[in-house]
Tab-separated table of C-alpha atoms and ligand atoms in Angstrom:
chain	number	residue	atom	x	y	z
R	1	MET	CA	3.501	31.803	-33.053
R	2	SER	CA	-0.067	30.966	-33.931
R	3	TRP	CA	-2.728	31.365	-31.266
R	4	ASP	CA	-3.249	27.603	-31.410
R	5	ASP	CA	0.408	27.167	-30.482
R	6	PHE	CA	-0.082	29.778	-27.793
R	7	ALA	CA	-2.894	27.701	-26.283
R	8	LYS	CA	-0.702	24.594	-26.222
R	9	HIS	CA	2.201	26.410	-24.582
R	10	ALA	CA	-0.150	28.085	-22.128
R	11	ARG	CA	-1.450	24.680	-21.049
R	12	ASP	CA	2.139	23.485	-20.610
R	13	ALA	CA	2.938	26.575	-18.568
R	14	ALA	CA	-0.122	25.970	-16.378
R	15	ASP	CA	1.021	22.388	-15.719
R	16	TRP	CA	4.513	23.640	-15.009
R	17	GLY	CA	3.069	26.217	-12.584
R	18	ALA	CA	0.978	23.703	-10.662
R	19	ASN	CA	3.947	21.372	-10.323
R	20	TYR	CA	6.223	24.242	-9.268
R	21	HIS	CA	3.899	25.169	-6.447
R	22	LYS	CA	3.244	21.583	-5.364
R	23	THR	CA	6.980	20.910	-4.981
R	24	ILE	CA	8.137	24.375	-3.929
R	25	ARG	CA	9.032	23.266	-0.385
R	26	ASP	CA	11.856	21.154	-1.883
R	27	ARG	CA	13.657	24.271	-3.093
R	28	PRO	CA	15.935	26.552	-1.067
R	29	VAL	CA	13.953	29.720	-0.393
R	30	ARG	CA	16.646	32.238	-1.316
R	31	ALA	CA	18.498	31.832	-4.608
R	32	GLN	CA	21.840	30.138	-3.992
R	33	THR	CA	23.665	31.612	-7.002
R	34	ALA	CA	26.633	33.998	-6.916
R	35	PRO	CA	26.582	37.423	-8.621
R	36	GLY	CA	27.075	37.029	-12.373
R	37	ASP	CA	26.177	33.313	-12.517
R	38	ILE	CA	22.998	33.920	-14.478
R	39	ALA	CA	24.318	36.709	-16.698
R	40	ALA	CA	27.172	34.431	-17.784
R	41	GLN	CA	24.638	32.012	-19.284
R	42	LEU	CA	22.726	34.615	-21.299
R	43	ALA	CA	23.824	35.251	-24.891
R	44	PRO	CA	25.805	38.490	-25.308
R	45	SER	CA	23.678	39.685	-28.247
R	46	PRO	CA	20.102	39.187	-29.425
R	47	PRO	CA	19.608	36.295	-31.873
R	48	GLU	CA	19.014	37.035	-35.548
R	49	ASP	CA	16.815	33.982	-36.006
R	50	GLY	CA	13.873	32.853	-33.934
R	51	THR	CA	13.924	29.857	-31.593
R	52	ASP	CA	11.244	27.296	-30.919
R	53	LEU	CA	9.389	27.943	-27.676
R	54	GLY	CA	10.170	24.458	-26.356
R	55	ALA	CA	13.875	25.313	-26.353
R	56	ILE	CA	13.225	28.636	-24.647
R	57	MET	CA	11.208	26.884	-21.928
R	58	ALA	CA	14.023	24.376	-21.361
R	59	ASP	CA	16.503	27.249	-20.970
R	60	PHE	CA	14.095	28.968	-18.609
R	61	GLU	CA	14.248	25.928	-16.313
R	62	ARG	CA	17.993	25.501	-16.684
R	63	ILE	CA	19.193	29.119	-16.545
R	64	VAL	CA	16.519	31.202	-14.871
R	65	MET	CA	15.039	29.028	-12.145
R	66	PRO	CA	18.284	28.507	-10.191
R	67	GLY	CA	18.543	32.296	-9.915
R	68	ILE	CA	15.047	32.742	-8.507
R	69	THR	CA	14.363	33.535	-4.863
R	70	HIS	CA	11.050	31.831	-4.186
R	71	TRP	CA	8.730	34.538	-2.954
R	72	GLN	CA	5.795	32.109	-2.996
R	73	HIS	CA	7.663	29.621	-0.786
R	74	PRO	CA	5.683	28.935	2.414
R	75	ARG	CA	8.892	29.405	4.422
R	76	PHE	CA	9.607	32.886	3.068
R	77	PHE	CA	9.806	34.826	6.336
R	78	ALA	CA	11.965	37.708	5.030
R	79	TYR	CA	10.991	41.328	4.182
R	80	PHE	CA	7.211	41.249	3.741
R	81	ASN	CA	5.575	38.636	1.536
R	82	SER	CA	4.445	39.516	-1.947
R	83	ASN	CA	1.703	36.957	-2.383
R	84	ALA	CA	0.196	35.684	-5.597
R	85	ALA	CA	-2.833	33.582	-4.693
R	86	PRO	CA	-3.720	31.208	-7.527
R	87	ALA	CA	-7.039	32.963	-8.196
R	88	SER	CA	-5.173	36.227	-8.654
R	89	VAL	CA	-2.597	34.577	-10.932
R	90	LEU	CA	-5.430	33.445	-13.186
R	91	ALA	CA	-6.825	36.958	-13.334
R	92	GLU	CA	-3.385	38.305	-14.247
R	93	PHE	CA	-3.121	35.698	-16.981
R	94	LEU	CA	-6.426	36.825	-18.449
R	95	THR	CA	-5.368	40.454	-18.108
R	96	SER	CA	-2.149	39.826	-19.965
R	97	ILE	CA	-4.101	38.127	-22.761
R	98	ILE	CA	-6.519	41.027	-23.193
R	99	ALA	CA	-3.738	43.526	-22.401
R	100	PRO	CA	-5.889	46.636	-22.125
R	101	GLN	CA	-4.324	49.962	-21.272
R	102	CYS	CA	-6.734	51.461	-18.783
R	103	MET	CA	-5.704	55.098	-18.511
R	104	LEU	CA	-9.176	56.493	-19.223
R	105	TRP	CA	-12.711	55.316	-18.643
R	106	GLN	CA	-13.269	54.862	-22.376
R	107	THR	CA	-10.063	52.888	-22.874
R	108	SER	CA	-11.841	50.097	-20.966
R	109	PRO	CA	-14.940	51.020	-18.978
R	110	ALA	CA	-14.937	47.630	-17.238
R	111	ALA	CA	-11.502	48.280	-15.751
R	112	THR	CA	-12.451	51.706	-14.412
R	113	GLU	CA	-15.834	50.669	-13.085
R	114	MET	CA	-14.452	47.519	-11.505
R	115	GLU	CA	-11.614	49.507	-9.918
R	116	THR	CA	-14.103	51.860	-8.272
R	117	LYS	CA	-16.130	48.927	-7.012
R	118	MET	CA	-13.189	46.803	-5.816
R	119	LEU	CA	-11.686	49.671	-3.876
R	120	ASP	CA	-15.041	50.144	-2.238
R	121	TRP	CA	-15.141	46.425	-1.367
R	122	LEU	CA	-11.699	46.819	0.191
R	123	ARG	CA	-12.768	49.957	2.044
R	124	GLN	CA	-15.670	48.051	3.564
R	125	GLY	CA	-13.381	45.112	4.304
R	126	LEU	CA	-11.053	47.380	6.277
R	127	GLY	CA	-13.926	49.014	8.157
R	128	LEU	CA	-13.211	52.508	6.793
R	129	PRO	CA	-16.119	54.993	6.578
R	130	ASP	CA	-17.836	55.535	3.233
R	131	GLY	CA	-16.370	58.990	2.690
R	132	TYR	CA	-13.270	57.457	1.093
R	133	GLN	CA	-12.739	56.869	-2.596
R	134	GLY	CA	-10.011	54.590	-3.818
R	135	VAL	CA	-7.596	54.155	-6.685
R	136	ILE	CA	-5.092	51.400	-7.437
R	137	GLN	CA	-1.523	52.689	-7.633
R	138	ASP	CA	1.379	50.602	-8.893
R	139	SER	CA	3.094	50.665	-5.496
R	140	ALA	CA	2.839	52.146	-2.034
R	141	SER	CA	5.827	54.291	-2.985
R	142	SER	CA	3.800	55.931	-5.766
R	143	ALA	CA	0.812	56.456	-3.475
R	144	THR	CA	3.055	58.115	-0.902
R	145	LEU	CA	4.636	60.307	-3.586
R	146	ALA	CA	1.162	61.347	-4.741
R	147	ALA	CA	0.232	62.159	-1.130
R	148	VAL	CA	3.391	64.231	-0.635
R	149	LEU	CA	2.638	66.134	-3.846
R	150	ASN	CA	-0.846	66.777	-2.442
R	151	MET	CA	0.721	68.165	0.730
R	152	ARG	CA	3.012	70.391	-1.304
R	153	GLU	CA	0.391	71.750	-3.669
R	154	ARG	CA	-2.208	72.263	-0.970
R	155	ALA	CA	0.288	74.193	1.166
R	156	LEU	CA	1.314	76.329	-1.844
R	157	ASN	CA	-2.253	76.973	-3.018
R	158	PHE	CA	-1.530	74.821	-6.059
R	159	ARG	CA	1.181	77.198	-7.281
R	160	GLY	CA	4.079	74.718	-7.064
R	161	ASN	CA	3.226	72.936	-10.301
R	162	ILE	CA	3.060	76.295	-12.085
R	163	GLU	CA	5.811	78.401	-10.548
R	164	GLY	CA	8.189	75.694	-9.414
R	165	LEU	CA	9.613	75.611	-5.912
R	166	HIS	CA	12.224	78.327	-6.271
R	167	GLY	CA	11.254	81.315	-4.143
R	168	GLN	CA	8.460	79.436	-2.379
R	169	PRO	CA	8.363	79.193	1.405
R	170	THR	CA	10.161	76.224	2.970
R	171	LEU	CA	7.694	73.389	3.388
R	172	ARG	CA	7.965	70.914	6.254
R	173	ILE	CA	6.656	67.379	6.487
R	174	TYR	CA	6.649	65.281	9.645
R	175	CYS	CA	6.894	61.542	10.209
R	176	SER	CA	8.326	59.118	12.733
R	177	ASP	CA	11.915	57.867	12.788
R	178	GLN	CA	10.571	54.428	11.798
R	179	VAL	CA	9.091	55.179	8.386
R	180	HIS	CA	9.938	53.319	5.195
R	181	SER	CA	12.575	54.630	2.769
R	182	SER	CA	9.790	55.354	0.249
R	183	ILE	CA	8.877	58.380	2.371
R	184	ASP	CA	12.404	59.793	2.110
R	185	ARG	CA	12.372	59.266	-1.635
R	186	ALA	CA	8.963	60.890	-2.062
R	187	ILE	CA	10.351	63.932	-0.243
R	188	TRP	CA	13.360	64.064	-2.581
R	189	ILE	CA	11.309	63.678	-5.727
R	190	ALA	CA	8.675	66.203	-4.661
R	191	GLY	CA	11.421	68.808	-4.276
R	192	ILE	CA	10.795	69.251	-0.541
R	193	GLY	CA	14.324	68.174	0.368
R	194	SER	CA	15.328	65.680	3.026
R	195	ASP	CA	16.328	68.525	5.377
R	196	ASN	CA	12.626	69.356	5.539
R	197	LEU	CA	11.443	65.887	6.457
R	198	VAL	CA	11.270	66.106	10.226
R	199	LYS	CA	11.631	62.699	11.844
R	200	ILE	CA	9.983	62.590	15.237
R	201	ARG	CA	11.405	60.398	17.969
R	202	THR	CA	9.387	57.260	18.718
R	203	THR	CA	8.572	55.758	22.100
R	204	GLY	CA	6.832	52.786	23.684
R	205	ASP	CA	6.284	49.187	22.603
R	206	LEU	CA	4.621	50.293	19.384
R	207	ARG	CA	7.359	52.856	18.598
R	208	ALA	CA	4.829	55.615	18.030
R	209	MET	CA	5.985	59.154	17.333
R	210	ASP	CA	5.706	61.301	20.417
R	211	PRO	CA	2.775	63.713	19.837
R	212	LEU	CA	4.329	66.315	22.146
R	213	ASP	CA	7.538	66.280	20.113
R	214	LEU	CA	5.455	66.508	16.954
R	215	GLU	CA	3.560	69.483	18.279
R	216	ALA	CA	6.783	71.157	19.404
R	217	ALA	CA	8.459	70.633	16.025
R	218	ILE	CA	5.514	72.205	14.209
R	219	ALA	CA	5.420	75.186	16.593
R	220	GLU	CA	9.143	75.741	16.161
R	221	ASP	CA	8.862	75.652	12.365
R	222	LYS	CA	6.009	78.129	12.370
R	223	LEU	CA	7.974	80.519	14.564
R	224	ALA	CA	10.886	80.291	12.149
R	225	GLY	CA	8.652	81.136	9.178
R	226	ARG	CA	8.629	77.647	7.692
R	227	VAL	CA	5.351	76.196	6.433
R	228	PRO	CA	4.158	72.844	7.829
R	229	ALA	CA	2.480	70.937	4.992
R	230	GLY	CA	1.645	67.462	6.203
R	231	ILE	CA	2.196	64.491	8.474
R	232	ILE	CA	2.936	60.929	7.383
R	233	ALA	CA	2.084	58.257	9.936
R	234	ALA	CA	2.750	54.537	9.847
R	235	THR	CA	0.771	51.486	10.851
R	236	GLY	CA	3.185	48.557	10.723
R	237	ALA	CA	6.439	50.172	9.591
R	238	THR	CA	8.883	47.858	7.888
R	239	GLY	CA	11.677	47.496	10.438
R	240	MET	CA	9.845	46.145	13.457
R	241	GLY	CA	6.213	47.049	12.749
R	242	ALA	CA	5.976	50.460	14.435
R	243	CYS	CA	2.457	51.881	14.734
R	244	ASP	CA	1.774	55.541	15.356
R	245	ASP	CA	-1.011	56.755	17.608
R	246	LEU	CA	-3.276	57.898	14.793
R	247	GLN	CA	-5.795	59.656	17.045
R	248	ALA	CA	-3.031	61.789	18.505
R	249	VAL	CA	-1.459	62.504	15.104
R	250	ALA	CA	-4.831	63.383	13.581
R	251	ALA	CA	-5.553	65.777	16.455
R	252	VAL	CA	-2.272	67.634	15.866
R	253	ALA	CA	-2.917	67.701	12.110
R	254	LYS	CA	-6.377	69.131	12.632
R	255	GLU	CA	-5.133	71.850	14.924
R	256	HIS	CA	-2.601	72.987	12.308
R	257	ASN	CA	-4.678	72.225	9.194
R	258	LEU	CA	-2.140	69.700	7.864
R	259	TYR	CA	-2.709	67.032	5.208
R	260	THR	CA	-2.305	63.515	6.594
R	261	HIS	CA	-1.106	60.339	4.904
R	262	LEU	CA	-1.021	56.885	6.469
R	263	ASP	CA	1.444	54.250	5.266
R	264	ALA	CA	-0.058	50.874	6.148
R	265	ALA	CA	1.487	49.101	3.157
R	266	TRP	CA	1.923	45.811	4.992
R	267	ALA	CA	-0.318	45.941	8.071
R	268	GLY	CA	-3.334	47.380	6.250
R	269	THR	CA	-4.310	43.894	5.119
R	270	ALA	CA	-4.666	42.739	8.734
R	271	MET	CA	-7.404	45.356	9.203
R	272	ILE	CA	-9.836	43.046	7.423
R	273	CYS	CA	-9.884	41.364	10.872
R	274	PRO	CA	-11.781	43.665	13.266
R	275	GLU	CA	-9.723	42.500	16.271
R	276	PHE	CA	-6.556	44.089	14.836
R	277	ARG	CA	-8.096	47.493	14.138
R	278	THR	CA	-7.066	48.881	17.524
R	279	LEU	CA	-3.604	49.204	15.918
R	280	TRP	CA	-4.896	51.906	13.597
R	281	ALA	CA	-7.654	53.510	15.676
R	282	GLY	CA	-8.043	56.972	14.173
R	283	ALA	CA	-7.180	55.935	10.609
R	284	GLU	CA	-10.602	57.156	9.533
R	285	GLN	CA	-9.437	60.724	10.167
R	286	PHE	CA	-6.610	60.552	7.627
R	287	ASP	CA	-6.776	62.288	4.256
R	288	SER	CA	-4.878	59.551	2.437
R	289	ILE	CA	-4.269	55.887	3.295
R	290	VAL	CA	-2.260	53.302	1.383
R	291	PHE	CA	-2.049	49.554	1.811
R	292	ASN	CA	-0.722	46.888	-0.516
R	293	PRO	CA	-3.061	44.036	-1.434
R	294	HIS	CA	0.036	42.766	-3.249
R	295	LYS	CA	1.644	42.026	0.080
R	296	TRP	CA	-0.364	40.106	2.619
R	297	LEU	CA	-3.787	39.948	0.964
R	298	GLY	CA	-2.753	37.764	-1.973
R	299	ALA	CA	-3.251	39.997	-5.024
R	300	GLN	CA	-0.405	39.459	-7.420
R	301	PHE	CA	2.140	42.309	-7.617
R	302	ASP	CA	1.468	45.094	-8.410
R	303	CYS	CA	-1.551	46.384	-6.554
R	304	ALA	CA	-1.460	49.232	-4.022
R	305	ALA	CA	-4.831	50.414	-2.717
R	306	HIS	CA	-4.877	54.168	-2.147
R	307	PHE	CA	-7.856	55.691	-0.327
R	308	LEU	CA	-8.552	59.410	-0.393
R	309	ARG	CA	-11.030	61.435	1.580
R	310	ASP	CA	-11.021	64.159	-1.061
R	311	PRO	CA	-9.757	62.944	-4.444
R	312	ASP	CA	-10.151	66.501	-5.788
R	313	VAL	CA	-6.914	67.506	-4.075
R	314	LEU	CA	-5.163	64.691	-5.928
R	315	ARG	CA	-6.846	65.553	-9.216
R	316	GLN	CA	-5.962	69.205	-8.825
R	317	THR	CA	-2.372	68.139	-8.222
R	318	LEU	CA	-1.998	65.541	-10.981
R	319	ALA	CA	-4.653	65.917	-13.659
R	320	ILE	CA	-3.726	67.208	-17.086
R	321	ARG	CA	-6.276	67.229	-19.888
R	322	PRO	CA	-4.799	67.764	-23.305
R	323	GLU	CA	-7.340	67.414	-26.105
R	324	TYR	CA	-6.128	63.926	-27.040
R	325	LEU	CA	-7.041	62.610	-23.587
R	326	LYS	CA	-10.524	64.106	-23.384
R	327	THR	CA	-13.604	61.900	-23.402
R	328	HIS	CA	-16.381	63.932	-24.947
R	329	GLY	CA	-20.013	63.272	-24.252
R	330	ALA	CA	-19.491	61.267	-21.069
R	331	GLU	CA	-20.138	62.975	-17.740
R	332	ASP	CA	-19.531	61.553	-14.279
R	333	ILE	CA	-16.852	59.171	-15.375
R	334	ILE	CA	-13.505	58.657	-13.694
R	335	ASP	CA	-10.286	58.773	-15.679
R	336	TYR	CA	-7.975	57.110	-13.171
R	337	SER	CA	-4.849	58.368	-14.916
R	338	GLU	CA	-5.746	61.713	-13.334
R	339	TRP	CA	-5.331	60.085	-9.923
R	340	SER	CA	-1.832	58.724	-10.414
R	341	ILE	CA	1.592	59.728	-11.668
R	342	PRO	CA	1.981	57.417	-14.703
R	343	LEU	CA	-0.492	57.934	-17.512
R	344	GLY	CA	-0.672	54.291	-18.576
R	345	ARG	CA	-2.380	51.829	-16.270
R	346	ARG	CA	-2.778	48.086	-16.175
R	347	PHE	CA	-6.104	46.386	-15.469
R	348	ARG	CA	-5.340	45.622	-11.828
R	349	ALA	CA	-8.842	45.436	-10.403
R	350	LEU	CA	-9.600	42.087	-12.017
R	351	LYS	CA	-7.312	40.156	-9.686
R	352	LEU	CA	-8.983	41.779	-6.672
R	353	TRP	CA	-12.355	40.656	-7.975
R	354	PHE	CA	-11.144	37.092	-8.515
R	355	LEU	CA	-9.382	37.071	-5.144
R	356	MET	CA	-12.179	38.428	-2.967
R	357	ARG	CA	-14.869	36.405	-4.740
R	358	HIS	CA	-12.968	33.131	-4.685
R	359	TYR	CA	-11.747	33.132	-1.083
R	360	GLY	CA	-14.390	35.393	0.421
R	361	MET	CA	-13.391	37.925	3.051
R	362	GLU	CA	-13.738	35.257	5.738
R	363	GLY	CA	-11.381	32.946	3.858
R	364	LEU	CA	-8.825	35.748	3.707
R	365	ARG	CA	-9.308	36.599	7.394
R	366	VAL	CA	-8.668	32.996	8.435
R	367	ARG	CA	-5.294	33.109	6.677
R	368	ILE	CA	-4.239	36.380	8.324
R	369	ARG	CA	-5.300	35.138	11.752
R	370	ASN	CA	-3.372	31.905	11.312
R	371	HIS	CA	-0.222	33.737	10.246
R	372	VAL	CA	-0.387	35.989	13.294
R	373	MET	CA	-1.133	33.088	15.644
R	374	TRP	CA	1.596	30.793	14.281
R	375	SER	CA	4.193	33.556	14.204
R	376	GLN	CA	3.451	34.620	17.776
R	377	ALA	CA	3.544	30.993	18.954
R	378	LEU	CA	6.955	30.550	17.320
R	379	CYS	CA	8.159	33.704	19.073
R	380	GLU	CA	7.127	32.247	22.432
R	381	ARG	CA	8.740	28.874	21.694
R	382	LEU	CA	12.041	30.551	20.828
R	383	ARG	CA	11.827	32.968	23.749
R	384	ALA	CA	11.813	29.941	26.048
R	385	GLU	CA	15.214	28.882	24.689
R	386	PRO	CA	18.078	30.394	26.714
R	387	GLU	CA	20.222	31.369	23.700
R	388	ILE	CA	17.465	33.350	21.967
R	389	GLU	CA	16.735	36.942	22.954
R	390	VAL	CA	13.486	38.347	21.565
R	391	VAL	CA	14.331	42.008	20.944
R	392	THR	CA	10.956	43.395	19.863
R	393	ASN	CA	7.667	41.690	20.652
R	394	PRO	CA	5.289	40.672	17.885
R	395	ILE	CA	3.295	43.369	16.158
R	396	LEU	CA	0.861	41.209	14.196
R	397	SER	CA	3.163	38.568	12.658
R	398	LEU	CA	6.443	40.554	12.879
R	399	TRP	CA	9.014	40.349	15.685
R	400	THR	CA	12.783	40.506	15.989
R	401	PHE	CA	15.423	38.494	17.815
R	402	LYS	CA	19.120	37.830	18.162
R	403	VAL	CA	21.350	35.321	19.889
R	404	ALA	CA	21.810	36.660	23.403
R	405	GLY	CA	25.164	38.257	24.080
R	406	THR	CA	26.426	38.246	20.479
R	407	SER	CA	27.715	41.115	18.317
R	408	ASP	CA	26.207	42.699	15.208
R	409	ASP	CA	28.702	40.771	13.090
R	410	ASP	CA	27.598	37.506	14.699
R	411	THR	CA	23.979	38.404	13.981
R	412	GLN	CA	24.721	39.077	10.322
R	413	ALA	CA	26.714	35.847	10.111
R	414	LEU	CA	23.725	33.945	11.523
R	415	VAL	CA	21.327	35.495	8.987
R	416	ASP	CA	23.714	34.533	6.202
R	417	ARG	CA	24.061	30.989	7.514
R	418	ILE	CA	20.291	30.624	7.742
R	419	ASN	CA	19.813	31.814	4.170
R	420	ASP	CA	22.650	29.674	2.811
R	421	ASP	CA	20.986	26.712	4.509
R	422	GLY	CA	17.871	27.438	2.465
R	423	ARG	CA	15.106	25.916	4.577
R	424	ILE	CA	13.838	29.354	5.570
R	425	TYR	CA	14.568	32.934	4.512
R	426	LEU	CA	15.047	35.795	7.011
R	427	THR	CA	16.404	39.340	6.844
R	428	GLN	CA	18.003	41.707	9.324
R	429	THR	CA	17.172	45.208	10.546
R	430	ASN	CA	18.360	47.693	13.162
R	431	VAL	CA	16.562	48.327	16.435
R	432	ASP	CA	17.967	51.159	18.574
R	433	GLY	CA	21.353	50.799	16.916
R	434	THR	CA	21.586	47.014	17.322
R	435	LYS	CA	21.416	44.572	14.447
R	436	VAL	CA	18.580	42.076	14.895
R	437	ILE	CA	16.921	39.374	12.824
R	438	ARG	CA	13.372	39.948	11.602
R	439	PHE	CA	10.820	37.171	11.585
R	440	GLN	CA	7.681	37.892	9.635
R	441	ALA	CA	5.003	35.467	8.443
R	442	GLY	CA	2.426	35.992	5.744
R	443	GLN	CA	2.861	33.634	2.815
R	444	PHE	CA	-0.557	32.747	1.465
R	445	ASP	CA	-0.168	28.962	1.756
R	446	CYS	CA	2.098	28.609	4.781
R	447	GLU	CA	1.114	26.027	7.382
R	448	GLN	CA	1.898	25.232	11.000
R	449	ARG	CA	4.582	22.741	9.878
R	450	ASP	CA	6.543	25.532	8.180
R	451	PHE	CA	6.899	27.238	11.548
R	452	ASP	CA	8.203	24.003	13.037
R	453	VAL	CA	10.893	23.970	10.359
R	454	ALA	CA	11.662	27.600	11.225
R	455	PHE	CA	12.017	26.691	14.905
R	456	ASP	CA	14.386	23.812	14.162
R	457	THR	CA	16.458	25.775	11.665
R	458	ILE	CA	16.869	28.879	13.819
R	459	LEU	CA	17.785	26.935	16.935
R	460	GLU	CA	20.136	24.536	15.161
R	461	LEU	CA	22.059	27.304	13.405
R	462	ALA	CA	22.002	29.636	16.431
R	463	ARG	CA	23.581	26.876	18.524
R	464	ALA	CA	26.288	26.410	15.923
R	465	THR	CA	27.356	30.054	16.472
O	501	PLP	C1	6.561	47.494	1.411
O	501	PLP	C2	6.384	48.801	2.056
O	501	PLP	C3	6.444	49.980	1.316
O	501	PLP	C4	6.793	50.008	-0.146
O	501	PLP	O1	5.856	49.346	-0.906
O	501	PLP	P1	5.970	49.348	-2.496
O	501	PLP	O2	4.595	48.947	-2.919
O	501	PLP	O3	7.008	48.349	-2.841
O	501	PLP	O4	6.330	50.704	-2.922
O	501	PLP	C5	6.194	51.169	1.971
O	501	PLP	N1	5.929	51.195	3.287
O	501	PLP	C6	5.870	50.084	4.028
O	501	PLP	C7	5.542	50.173	5.484
O	501	PLP	C8	6.106	48.852	3.439
O	501	PLP	O5	6.042	47.742	4.176
């Protein structure tokens, strides 16, 4: 393909994209295909001869699009949103044209210097103190893994990487019983072992881990000769939005000299609004904080913002400098590949620059506030209906419900009916052993009318139970 042809096809794709988004409400939110439907339409072997791009585009429409779940649909109320604001899409398009690999400062100084600056913009946006430095990780899962490796190496005096874990003392890490599965996986991968991830019981409306239980668990481990290494807290955990009491957790961590990591992958974005910051009061005492601009903020996937109070711990844990990666003659530069697990890195800061400049922090705040307000209003409307039982109250824009007096199987059947219907998309979770339906709002372009559709759909299908 010539670059002139590329330009023509790119213009076509841009037109296609604008039309897709303008008519997206006409599509069912969740893909309505059965397993294997798409695979059956893909050729069994790669073609020997090339095909014209027009034909490939036509097949894209015909074969691929029916198998897409529309994450940018304004009535996507499942999981957590993974927004791609148009300004960020444009930045990603430019990035994929330049296609720099930004592992070192010299492999694209603009990417490194913009990353430092954008993470500082975000830090200010969240109201975090200026002691933090940031790095963009590919996902919150990677940031959490990096933090767990920090806990491990710090507790072992940085001997784990060298000697391995065999013969080392048993390390212990603490978190609440509400944390995301990425914490369990980080513990596996870091060689700590799931037996040594101590899940502390949660209490209260915010499902915070009980600081007395936390303290007791640490004391018991110390008595038994095990070595506490760190605490992972959550602000806005995935199930129903649990938020730990960060002041209390930080106080325990300080007393025992433990490394602290905060998983605010979803809810972190809401902290650009000062009125929501009471949910993470004490965050500024944490060693490591992650939140995903690729969720609620609108930066195209992938983009996880990872803030560190002392990046040297991370560098000591992850940095390797073979000769071929050294930059000679340049002091005071950052090579971000030393701050993350993969060596190769995409230019992810550009979409943050486009996003924050185009909408402005106030423009982004207005969206978050609307999502929270509309979601909470919908919760109250449904609560007033006799058949609906609100199980957990809204934490920001997330709450859970079920049809009063029905079984777990009925609840699952209702979720399935709602998603087969296609007007909205919801998912289920467990709260205290009961299956419930999650409602969560945060699509970049959703409007009040989308919540009206949600109200009608939920009530209509709940009544048909
Ligand atoms: C989404 C989410 C994660 C995982 O995020 P990835 O970027 O997909 O790894 C972790 N924790 C919480 C609370 C989340 O909501």
